[in-house]
Structures are given as C-alpha cells and as structure tokens.
Coordinates of C-alpha atoms and ligand atoms in Angstrom, one line a residue:
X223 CA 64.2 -4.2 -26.4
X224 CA 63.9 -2.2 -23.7
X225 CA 64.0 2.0 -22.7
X226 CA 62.3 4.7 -19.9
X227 CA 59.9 5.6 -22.4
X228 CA 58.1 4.5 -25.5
X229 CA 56.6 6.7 -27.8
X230 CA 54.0 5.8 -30.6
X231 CA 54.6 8.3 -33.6
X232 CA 57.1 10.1 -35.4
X233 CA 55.2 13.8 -35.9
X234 CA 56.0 17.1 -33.7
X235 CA 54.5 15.6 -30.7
X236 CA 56.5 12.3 -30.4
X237 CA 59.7 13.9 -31.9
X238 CA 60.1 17.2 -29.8
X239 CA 59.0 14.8 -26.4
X240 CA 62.0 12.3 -27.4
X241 CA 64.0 15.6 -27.7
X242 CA 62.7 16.8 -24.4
X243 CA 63.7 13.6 -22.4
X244 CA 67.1 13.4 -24.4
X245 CA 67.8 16.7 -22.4
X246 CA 66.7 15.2 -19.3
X247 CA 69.1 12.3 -19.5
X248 CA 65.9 10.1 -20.1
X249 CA 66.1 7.2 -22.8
X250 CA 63.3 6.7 -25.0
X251 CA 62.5 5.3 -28.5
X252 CA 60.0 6.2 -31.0
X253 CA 58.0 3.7 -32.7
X254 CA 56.8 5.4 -36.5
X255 CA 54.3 3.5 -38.4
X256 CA 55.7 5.4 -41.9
X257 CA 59.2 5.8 -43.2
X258 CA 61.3 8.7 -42.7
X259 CA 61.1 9.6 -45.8
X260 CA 57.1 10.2 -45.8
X261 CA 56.8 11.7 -42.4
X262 CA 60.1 14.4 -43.6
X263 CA 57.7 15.1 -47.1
X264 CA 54.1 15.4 -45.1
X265 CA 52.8 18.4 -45.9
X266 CA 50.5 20.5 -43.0
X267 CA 51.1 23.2 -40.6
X268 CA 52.9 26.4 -41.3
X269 CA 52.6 29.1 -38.7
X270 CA 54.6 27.9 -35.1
X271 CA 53.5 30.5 -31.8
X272 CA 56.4 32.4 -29.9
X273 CA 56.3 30.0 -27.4
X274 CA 56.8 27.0 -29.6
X275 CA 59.8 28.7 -31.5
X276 CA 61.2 29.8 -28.3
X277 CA 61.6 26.5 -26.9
X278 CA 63.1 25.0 -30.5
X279 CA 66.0 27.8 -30.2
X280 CA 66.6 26.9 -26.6
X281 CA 66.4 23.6 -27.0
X282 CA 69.2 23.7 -29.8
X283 CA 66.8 22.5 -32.4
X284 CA 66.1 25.8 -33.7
X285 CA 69.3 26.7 -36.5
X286 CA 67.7 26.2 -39.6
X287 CA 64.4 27.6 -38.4
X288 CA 66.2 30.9 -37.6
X289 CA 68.2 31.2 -41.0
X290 CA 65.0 30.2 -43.5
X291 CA 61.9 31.3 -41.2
X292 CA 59.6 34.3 -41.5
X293 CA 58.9 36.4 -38.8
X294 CA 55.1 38.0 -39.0
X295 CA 54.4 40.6 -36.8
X296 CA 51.0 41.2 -37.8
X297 CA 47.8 39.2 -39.3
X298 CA 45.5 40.3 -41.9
X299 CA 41.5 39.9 -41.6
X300 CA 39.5 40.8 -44.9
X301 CA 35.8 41.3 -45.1
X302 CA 33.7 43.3 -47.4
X303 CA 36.6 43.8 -49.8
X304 CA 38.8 45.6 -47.4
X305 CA 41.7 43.9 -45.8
X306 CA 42.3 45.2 -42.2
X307 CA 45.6 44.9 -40.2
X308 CA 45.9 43.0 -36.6
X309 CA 49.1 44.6 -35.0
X310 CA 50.0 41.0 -33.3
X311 CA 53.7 42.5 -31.7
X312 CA 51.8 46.0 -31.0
X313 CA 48.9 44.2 -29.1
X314 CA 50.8 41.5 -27.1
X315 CA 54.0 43.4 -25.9
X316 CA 56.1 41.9 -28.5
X317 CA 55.3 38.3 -30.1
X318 CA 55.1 37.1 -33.1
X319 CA 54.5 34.3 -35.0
X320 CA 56.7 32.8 -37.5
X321 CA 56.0 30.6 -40.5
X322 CA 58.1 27.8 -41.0
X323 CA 56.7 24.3 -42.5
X324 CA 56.1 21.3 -40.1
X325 CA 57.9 19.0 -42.2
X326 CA 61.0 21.0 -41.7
X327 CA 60.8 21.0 -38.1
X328 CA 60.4 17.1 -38.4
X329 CA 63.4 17.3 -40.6
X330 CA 65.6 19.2 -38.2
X331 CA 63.9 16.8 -34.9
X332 CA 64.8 13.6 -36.9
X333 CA 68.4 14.8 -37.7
X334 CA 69.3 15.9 -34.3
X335 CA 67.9 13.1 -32.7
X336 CA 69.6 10.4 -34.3
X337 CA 72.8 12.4 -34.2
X338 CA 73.0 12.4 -30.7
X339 CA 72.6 8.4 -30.8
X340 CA 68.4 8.3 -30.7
X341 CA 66.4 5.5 -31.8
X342 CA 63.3 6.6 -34.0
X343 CA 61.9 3.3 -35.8
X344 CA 60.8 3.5 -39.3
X345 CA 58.2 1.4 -40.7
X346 CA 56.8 -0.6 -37.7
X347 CA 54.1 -2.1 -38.9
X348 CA 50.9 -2.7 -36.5
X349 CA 52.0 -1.1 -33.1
X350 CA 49.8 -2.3 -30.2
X351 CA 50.5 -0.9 -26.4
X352 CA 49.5 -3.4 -23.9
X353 CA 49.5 -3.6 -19.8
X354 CA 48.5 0.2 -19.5
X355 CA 47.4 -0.5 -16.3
X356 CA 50.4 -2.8 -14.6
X357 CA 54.0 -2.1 -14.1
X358 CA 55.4 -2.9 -17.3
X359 CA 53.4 -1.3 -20.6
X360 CA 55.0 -2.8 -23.7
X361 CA 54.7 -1.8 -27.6
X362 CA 54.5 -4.8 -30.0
X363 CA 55.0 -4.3 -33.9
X364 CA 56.6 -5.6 -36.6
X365 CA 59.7 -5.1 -38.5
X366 CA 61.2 -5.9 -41.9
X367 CA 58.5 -8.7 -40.9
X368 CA 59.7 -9.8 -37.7
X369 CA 57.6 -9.4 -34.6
X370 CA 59.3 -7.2 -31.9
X371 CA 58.2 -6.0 -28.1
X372 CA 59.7 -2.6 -26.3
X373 CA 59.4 -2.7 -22.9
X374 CA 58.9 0.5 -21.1
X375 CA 58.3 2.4 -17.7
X376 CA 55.8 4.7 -19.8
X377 CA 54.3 4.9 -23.2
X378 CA 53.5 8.4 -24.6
X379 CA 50.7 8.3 -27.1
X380 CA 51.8 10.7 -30.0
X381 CA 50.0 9.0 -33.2
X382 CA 48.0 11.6 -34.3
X383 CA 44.4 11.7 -34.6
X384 CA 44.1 8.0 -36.3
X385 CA 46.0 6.2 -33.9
X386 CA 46.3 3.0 -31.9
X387 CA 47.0 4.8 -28.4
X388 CA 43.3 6.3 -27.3
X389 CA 41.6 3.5 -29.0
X390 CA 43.6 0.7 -26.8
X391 CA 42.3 2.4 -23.3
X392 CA 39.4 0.6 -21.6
X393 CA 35.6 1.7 -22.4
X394 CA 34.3 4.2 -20.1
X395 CA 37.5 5.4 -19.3
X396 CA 37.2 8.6 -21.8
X397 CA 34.6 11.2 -22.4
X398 CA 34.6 12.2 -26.2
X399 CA 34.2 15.8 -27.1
X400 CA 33.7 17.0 -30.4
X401 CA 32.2 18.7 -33.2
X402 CA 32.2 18.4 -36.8
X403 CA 32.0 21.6 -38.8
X404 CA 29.8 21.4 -42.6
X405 CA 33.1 22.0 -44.1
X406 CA 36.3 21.4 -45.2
X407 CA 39.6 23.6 -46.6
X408 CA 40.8 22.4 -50.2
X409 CA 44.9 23.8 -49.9
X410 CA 46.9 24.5 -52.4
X411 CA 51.0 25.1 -53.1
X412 CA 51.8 27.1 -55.6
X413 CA 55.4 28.6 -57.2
X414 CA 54.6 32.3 -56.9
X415 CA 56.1 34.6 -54.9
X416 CA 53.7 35.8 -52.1
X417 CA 51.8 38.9 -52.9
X418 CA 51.4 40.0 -49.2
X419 CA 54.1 39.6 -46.9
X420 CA 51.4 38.3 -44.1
X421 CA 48.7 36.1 -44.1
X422 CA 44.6 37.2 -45.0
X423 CA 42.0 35.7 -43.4
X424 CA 39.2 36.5 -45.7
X425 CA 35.2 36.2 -44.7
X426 CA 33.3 35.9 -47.9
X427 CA 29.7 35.4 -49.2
X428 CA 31.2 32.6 -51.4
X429 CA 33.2 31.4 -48.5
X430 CA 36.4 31.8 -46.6
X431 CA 39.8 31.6 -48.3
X432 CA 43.1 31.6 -46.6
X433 CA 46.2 33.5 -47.9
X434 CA 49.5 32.0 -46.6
X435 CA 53.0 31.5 -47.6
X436 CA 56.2 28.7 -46.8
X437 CA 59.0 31.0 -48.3
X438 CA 59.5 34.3 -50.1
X439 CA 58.5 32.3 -53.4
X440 CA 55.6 29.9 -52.6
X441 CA 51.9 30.5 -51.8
X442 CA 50.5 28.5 -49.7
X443 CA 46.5 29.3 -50.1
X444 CA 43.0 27.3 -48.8
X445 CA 39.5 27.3 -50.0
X446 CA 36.4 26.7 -47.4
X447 CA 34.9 23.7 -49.7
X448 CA 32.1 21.1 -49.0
X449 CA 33.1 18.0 -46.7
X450 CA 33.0 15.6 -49.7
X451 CA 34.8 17.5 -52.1
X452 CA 36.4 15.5 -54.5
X453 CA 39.6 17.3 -55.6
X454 CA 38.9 15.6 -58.9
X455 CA 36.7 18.6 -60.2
X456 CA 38.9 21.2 -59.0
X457 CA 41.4 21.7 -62.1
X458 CA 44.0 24.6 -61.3
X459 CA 42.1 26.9 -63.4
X460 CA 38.5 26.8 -60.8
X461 CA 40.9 27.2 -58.3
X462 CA 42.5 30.4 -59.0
X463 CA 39.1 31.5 -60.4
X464 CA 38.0 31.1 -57.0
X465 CA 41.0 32.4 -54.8
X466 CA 40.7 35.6 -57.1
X467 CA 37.0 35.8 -56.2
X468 CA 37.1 35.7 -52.8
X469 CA 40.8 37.1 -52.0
X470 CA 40.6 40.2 -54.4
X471 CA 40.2 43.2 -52.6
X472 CA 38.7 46.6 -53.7
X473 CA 41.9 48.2 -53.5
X474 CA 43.1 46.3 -56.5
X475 CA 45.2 43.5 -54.5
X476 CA 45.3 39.7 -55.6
X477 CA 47.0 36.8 -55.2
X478 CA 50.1 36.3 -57.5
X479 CA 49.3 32.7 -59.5
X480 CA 52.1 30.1 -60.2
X481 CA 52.1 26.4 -60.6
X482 CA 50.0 24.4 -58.3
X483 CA 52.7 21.5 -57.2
X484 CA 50.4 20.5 -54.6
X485 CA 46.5 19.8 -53.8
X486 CA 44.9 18.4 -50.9
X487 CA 41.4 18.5 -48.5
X488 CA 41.4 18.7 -44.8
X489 CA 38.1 18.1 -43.0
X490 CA 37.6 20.4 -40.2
X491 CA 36.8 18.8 -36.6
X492 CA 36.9 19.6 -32.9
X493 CA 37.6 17.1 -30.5
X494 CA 39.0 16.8 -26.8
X495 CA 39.5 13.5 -25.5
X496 CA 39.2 13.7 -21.5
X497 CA 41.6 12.6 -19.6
X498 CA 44.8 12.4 -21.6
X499 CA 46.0 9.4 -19.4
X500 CA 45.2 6.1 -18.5
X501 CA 47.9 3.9 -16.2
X502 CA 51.3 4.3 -17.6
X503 CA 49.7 6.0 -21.0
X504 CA 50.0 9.8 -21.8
X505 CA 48.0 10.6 -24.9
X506 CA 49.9 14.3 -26.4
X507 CA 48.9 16.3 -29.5
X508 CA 46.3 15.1 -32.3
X509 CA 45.9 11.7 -30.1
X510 CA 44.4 13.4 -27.1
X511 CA 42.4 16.3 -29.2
X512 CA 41.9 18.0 -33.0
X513 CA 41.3 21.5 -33.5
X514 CA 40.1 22.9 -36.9
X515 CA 43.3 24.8 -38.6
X516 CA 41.4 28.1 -38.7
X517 CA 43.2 29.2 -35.6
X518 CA 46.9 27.8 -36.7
X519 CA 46.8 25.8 -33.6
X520 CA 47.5 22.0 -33.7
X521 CA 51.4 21.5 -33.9
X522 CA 51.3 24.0 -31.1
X523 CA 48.9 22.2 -28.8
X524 CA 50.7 19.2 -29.7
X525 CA 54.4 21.0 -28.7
X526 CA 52.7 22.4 -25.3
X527 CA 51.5 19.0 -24.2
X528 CA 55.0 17.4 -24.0
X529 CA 56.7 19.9 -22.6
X530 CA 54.2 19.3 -19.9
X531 CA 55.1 15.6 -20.2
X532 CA 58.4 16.1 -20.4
X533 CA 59.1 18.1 -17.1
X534 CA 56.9 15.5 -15.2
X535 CA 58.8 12.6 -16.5
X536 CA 62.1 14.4 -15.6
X537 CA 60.5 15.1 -12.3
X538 CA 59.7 11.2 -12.0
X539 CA 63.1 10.5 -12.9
X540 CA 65.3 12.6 -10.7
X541 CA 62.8 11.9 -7.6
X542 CA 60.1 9.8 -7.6
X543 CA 57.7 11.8 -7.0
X544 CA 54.3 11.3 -9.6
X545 CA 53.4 14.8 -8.7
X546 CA 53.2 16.2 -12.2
X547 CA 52.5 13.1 -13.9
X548 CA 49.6 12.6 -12.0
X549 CA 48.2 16.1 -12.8
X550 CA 49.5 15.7 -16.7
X551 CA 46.0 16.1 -17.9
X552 CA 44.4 18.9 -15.5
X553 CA 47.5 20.6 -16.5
X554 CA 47.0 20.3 -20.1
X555 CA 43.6 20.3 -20.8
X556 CA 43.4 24.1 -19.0
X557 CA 45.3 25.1 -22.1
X558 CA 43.5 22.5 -24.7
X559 CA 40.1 24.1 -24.3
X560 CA 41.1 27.4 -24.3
X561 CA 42.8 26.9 -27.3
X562 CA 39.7 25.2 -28.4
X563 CA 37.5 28.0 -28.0
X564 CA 39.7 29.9 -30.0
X565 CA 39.9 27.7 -32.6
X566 CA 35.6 27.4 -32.7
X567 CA 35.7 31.5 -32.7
X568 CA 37.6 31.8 -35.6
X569 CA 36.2 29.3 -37.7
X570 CA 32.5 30.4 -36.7
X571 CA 33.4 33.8 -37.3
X572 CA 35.2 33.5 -40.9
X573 CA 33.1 31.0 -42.9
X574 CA 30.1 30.5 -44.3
X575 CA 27.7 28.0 -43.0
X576 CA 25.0 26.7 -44.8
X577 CA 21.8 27.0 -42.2
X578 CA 22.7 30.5 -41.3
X579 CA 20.8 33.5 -42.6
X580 CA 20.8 37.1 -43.0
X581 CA 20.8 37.8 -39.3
X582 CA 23.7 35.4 -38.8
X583 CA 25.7 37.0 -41.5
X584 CA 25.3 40.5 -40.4
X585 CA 26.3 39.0 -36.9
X586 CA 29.3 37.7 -38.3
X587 CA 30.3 41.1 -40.5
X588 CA 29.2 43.2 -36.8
X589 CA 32.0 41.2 -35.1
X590 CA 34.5 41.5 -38.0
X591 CA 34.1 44.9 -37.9
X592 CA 34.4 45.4 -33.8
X593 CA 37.4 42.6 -33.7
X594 CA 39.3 45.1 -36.3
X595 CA 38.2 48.9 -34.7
X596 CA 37.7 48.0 -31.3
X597 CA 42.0 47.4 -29.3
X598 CA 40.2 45.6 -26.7
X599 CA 38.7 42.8 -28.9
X600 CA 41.7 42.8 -31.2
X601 CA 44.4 42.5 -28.0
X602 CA 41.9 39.3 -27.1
X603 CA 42.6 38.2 -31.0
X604 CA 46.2 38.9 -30.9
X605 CA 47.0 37.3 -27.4
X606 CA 45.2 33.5 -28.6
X607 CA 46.8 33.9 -31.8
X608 CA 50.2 34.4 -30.9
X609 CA 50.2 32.1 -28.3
X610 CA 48.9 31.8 -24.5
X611 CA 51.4 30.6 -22.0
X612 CA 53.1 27.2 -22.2
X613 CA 51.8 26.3 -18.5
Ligands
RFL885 P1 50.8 13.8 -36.3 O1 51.6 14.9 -36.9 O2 49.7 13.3 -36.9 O3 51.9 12.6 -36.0 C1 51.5 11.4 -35.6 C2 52.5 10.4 -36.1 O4 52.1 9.1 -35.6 C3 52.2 8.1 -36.7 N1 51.3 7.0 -36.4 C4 51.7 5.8 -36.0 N2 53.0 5.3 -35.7 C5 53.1 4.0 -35.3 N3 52.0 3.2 -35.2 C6 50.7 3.6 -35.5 N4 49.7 2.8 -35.4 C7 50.6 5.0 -35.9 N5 49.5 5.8 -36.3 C8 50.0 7.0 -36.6 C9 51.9 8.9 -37.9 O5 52.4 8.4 -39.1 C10 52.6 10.3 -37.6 O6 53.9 10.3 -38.0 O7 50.4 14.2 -34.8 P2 51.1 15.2 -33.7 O8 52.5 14.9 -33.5 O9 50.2 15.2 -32.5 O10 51.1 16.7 -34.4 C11 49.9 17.3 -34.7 C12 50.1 18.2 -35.9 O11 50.6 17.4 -37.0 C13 48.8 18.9 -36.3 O12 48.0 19.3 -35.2 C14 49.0 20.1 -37.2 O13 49.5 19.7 -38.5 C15 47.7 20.9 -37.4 N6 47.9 22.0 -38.4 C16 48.4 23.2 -37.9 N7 48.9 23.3 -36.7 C17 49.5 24.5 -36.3 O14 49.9 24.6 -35.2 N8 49.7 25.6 -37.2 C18 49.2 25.5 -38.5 O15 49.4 26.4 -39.2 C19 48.5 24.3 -38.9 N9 48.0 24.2 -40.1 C20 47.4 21.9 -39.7 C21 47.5 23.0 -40.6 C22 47.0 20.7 -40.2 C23 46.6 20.6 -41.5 N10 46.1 19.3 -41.9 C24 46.6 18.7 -43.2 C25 45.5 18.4 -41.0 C26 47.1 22.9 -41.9 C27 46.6 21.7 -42.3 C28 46.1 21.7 -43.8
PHB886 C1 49.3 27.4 -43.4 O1 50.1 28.2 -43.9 O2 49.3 26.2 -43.8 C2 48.3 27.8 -42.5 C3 48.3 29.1 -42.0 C4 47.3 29.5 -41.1 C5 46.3 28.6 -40.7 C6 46.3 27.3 -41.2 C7 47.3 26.9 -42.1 O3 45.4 29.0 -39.9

C-alpha cells in the first residue's frame, strides 16, 4: 500500500489533519490501533475554543456541531462560597467557547472522511514507523492477522500520549519536559439536567470540583482526587456527597443529581516533547505534548498543530519548497508553551496541594479574588481561555 501521507491514530489530531490534506488534494491514510466503534464511544474533552469551531464550520465538518452545540459566553470561578462570573465575549471582543463532546467530533470526522472515499484503518494491530530518517518512512501493522506495510512521503505521529511515534525516534534526539501534579480528577456523567447554564470552576479547602455539561440534560462533573484513587471506593452516593460539598454555594445553588452512567480517573501531567519532528516524522497533539484538563486545552492544542501541518504539507505539495515543514515545530511549540503556562496557572491556582500551607492558600484566594475584580487580569483569563491565535 501506498499514499502522500501516513498517519498513526484515529483521535482529533489524526482525523481533522486527514481532513485538512483531503482539502488540499493530498492523499493520506490513517492507521487506528482500536475499532471505530471504541474511538466514536471514548469519552474526554468537552469544551472546543473559537478558533477550533471556526475551522470545523469552514471546513464543512461543522453541521451537527452547529445544530446540538452550546454556546458559552461566559465562565464561572467559585471560591469562598461565592460564584463569580468571567464575561469571556465581553473581555475578548466577542469569543466564545462552545461545548460539544470529542467523541462527536470524531463521529462527524470519521463519517465525512470515509464519505468522500478516505481510508481510516480499524484495528491495526502493532503499528511500527520505520526509515524516519531516509526517503521512504513506512508503517508496518497487522490486520485481521495479516502483516501489511504503507509506504509514505511523510508519517504524522497523532497516537496520543501512549503511542509508538515519539518512542520510535533516536535517543538524544528529544528533550522531555514535564511535570506531574499530586493529583488526579475522578469525572463523572450523570442524567440531570445542568443546574447552571455555564461551567464552575470551584477552589475549595476540600479540593477543586468541576461543574460542566454535554447537553441541556447531562452533567458532566470532576472531583480533584489522589493519583491512586481507586474508583472502587467511590459509590455514587460519596460522590454527590462530595460535589454538594464543595460545589454548594452560599447563595443556596447546587448541582442537580441524576444517575451516574459513567465514572472514570484522569491523572493530571504536563509534558512538552521538544522538537516535534524527526526526518519525515511530525509528532501533533497528545504525541508531541499533555496538558492537565484544568485549562480545557488538549483537543485544541492537538487541532492547532495540524493545521500547522497541514498548510506546510500543502505548501510541500504544490511547490517544493520545505519552508514550513522545516519550521513545523518552532511554529508550533510558540503556541504549545503558552498554552502550557496556562494550563499550570489554572491548575496551581484552583486545587489544593498537599505541601502547601496557610500562606499558600491565602496566595491562592488573593489571586482568585484579583483574577475576578481586577478587567485587566480577567481579560488575560478570558483571552487563554477562549483561545489564542491558531498561528
Ligand atoms: P488521542 O485522542 O489520544 O488519539 C490518539 C489515537 O491514536 C490511537 N493509537 C494508535 N493507533 C495505532 N497504533 C498505535 N500504536 C496507537 N496508539 C494509540 C488511539 O487509539 C487514539 O485513537 O490524541 P489526539 O488526537 O492528540 O487528541 C488529544 C485529545 O484527545 C486530548 O488532548 C483531550 O481529550 C484532552 N482533554 C480536553 N481537551 C480540550 O481541548 N478540552 C477539554 O475540555 C478537555 N477535557 C480532556 C478533557 C482529556 C480528558 N482525559 C480523559 C484525558 C477531559 C478529560 C477527562
Ligand atoms: C468537560 O466538560 O469535560 C471539561 C470541561 C472543562 C475542562 C475540562 C473538561 O477544563
């Protein structure tokens, strides 16, 4: 087998670049370790940026997302038992965010790509990439037990954060940036319609707790939990007893409880991988770097990078020139650590951490309480939270 370009993973990153290059008049294939019907069920991120909606709707990929979305124009951040409002449209000049489950987008990605003739392969067992440094990088994995070889120009690396693409370039080659936070998020899905029509980050002296929503009848809520939290002790009933500690406010507002239909635990890590290229190899989205959810950043990071990708392949194509391929990483990573910082701010401002004090907390509650009174601080909020430019 043989295409332009051969990507490794079937999740927003890998999905929306095949998209990309489909509207360049590039060929690719995606190579997906899971079957279609896992990767469309996964469930993660909710809440997309402006930019990353934007280019679904102009990329044609965006009907569904504009019927069944939510548009939130604003943010909540609750400390002390007061919830206070960050005008996001207000304090940008007009964006928003809008939540809309990942595994939808995959959903809508998957359909449209293998309507307009695409090749996405399910179930390939043990990918491998090999010759990332000569002219002709190929992908070896298996299929309904047979062994199989694509042979491409390029090979995007878009297989998340446990992948086979950054493992498979040379020692030496990449510096490893990271940091592991004392903490994890236990998240839950629940059948009740949401209580607040926008999400509440909440700072508490018990922890931090999330309140979020997928559609005008299901919660979508998190915990701040120890790293080794087995779910197996939280029944639904600590659960709630917990949200309603830390989420009640002292105007009388709670969370509305319904059925949990789903549980889960997410560690929370920071890493940047540095460069996000080796030979004919472009690492994109959770493969390259992880940010801790706390700023609603990953599938967003992960969206950003191959459009970058995508206009230097097209460039590539239609001239040649290796220009923007060349610079792929320099132009990416600009973005990556800023949203990095971001991402570090708000989790070190809105949890608890073990180690830290009375100073530290009162720290914590002095910035809480400038970030809401002070339009400078919360414009800074509102600009990384909506989104900072594509490139
Ligand atoms: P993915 O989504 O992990 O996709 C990688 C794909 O590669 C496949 N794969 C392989 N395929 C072939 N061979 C192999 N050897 C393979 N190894 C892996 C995998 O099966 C998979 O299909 O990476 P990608 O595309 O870079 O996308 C990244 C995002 O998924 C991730 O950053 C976000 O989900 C993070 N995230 C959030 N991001 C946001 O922008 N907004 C949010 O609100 C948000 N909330 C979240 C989140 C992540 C969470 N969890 C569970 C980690 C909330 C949570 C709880
Ligand atoms: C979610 O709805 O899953 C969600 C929302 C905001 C975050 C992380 C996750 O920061």
């Amino acid at each position: 087998m043989r295409t332009q370009v051969g990507i490794v993973g079937a999740g927003p990153a890998g999905l929306v670049l095949a998209h990309l290059l489909h509207l360049e008049g590039i060929e690719s294939v995606v190579v997906e370790a899971r079957s279609r019907q896992y990767v469309e069920e996964r469930v993660r991120a909710g809440v997309l940026e402006q930019g990353t909606v934007d280019l679904l709707i102009e990329t044609g990929v965006g009907e569904r997302l504009k019927r069944e979305s939510l548009l939130h124009h604003g943010i909540e951040l609750s400390f002390d038992g007061r919830r206070h409002r960050i005008d996001l449209t207000g304090l940008t000049g007009g964006r928003s965010i809008t939540v809309y489950a990942q595994h939808e987008i995959i959903k809508d990605l998957i359909q449209a790509r293998l309507e307009s003739g695409g090749r996405i392969l399910f179930d390939a067992a043990g990918a491998a990439v090999h010759g990332l440094d000569g002219p002709s990088p190929e992908i070896r994995f298996r299929q309904d037990g047979e062994p199989r070889t694509l042979d491409c120009d390029f090979i995007a690396g878009c297989d998340g954060s446990h992948g086979i693409c950054r493992p498979s370039i040379p020692d030496g080659v990449l510096t490893v940036y990271e940091r592991i936070y004392p903490f994890a998020w236990l998240g839950i899905l629940a059948d009740a319609p949401p209580s607040s029509e926008e999400l509440i980050y909440t700072h508490h002296e018990r922890g931090f707790a999330l309140f979020s929503m997928r559609s005008p009848k299901v919660t979508r809520l998190y915990l701040q939990c120890a790293p080794d939290e087995d779910i197996g002790n939280w029944p639904d009933a600590r659960i709630w007893e917990e949200l309603h500690a830390r989420l009640s406010t002292r105007d009388g507002w709670t969370p509305t409880q319904g059925p949990i239909f789903q549980k889960g635990i997410t560690g929370m890590h920071s890493m940047v991988a540095e460069p996000m290229q080796f030979g004919s190899l472009f690492l994109a989205g959770d493969a390259a770097h992880i940010v801790p959810p706390t700023g609603a950043k990953g599938l967003n990071l992960a969206v950003a990078d191959v459009r970058v990708l995508a206009r230097a392949l097209a460039e590539y194509y239609a001239s040649g020139r290796r220009g923007l391929l060349d610079r792929y990483s320099e132009t990416c990573l600009r973005r990556v650590w800023k949203v990095q910082r971001f991402s570090w701010w708000m989790t070190s401002l809105l949890h608890r951490f073990d180690g830290d004090n009375g100073f530290d907390r009162r720290r914590q509650l002095a910035e809480l309480d400038y970030v809401t009174s002070s339009r400078a601080a919360a414009a800074a909020l509102a600009e990384n939270y909506a989104g900072l430019p594509m490139d």
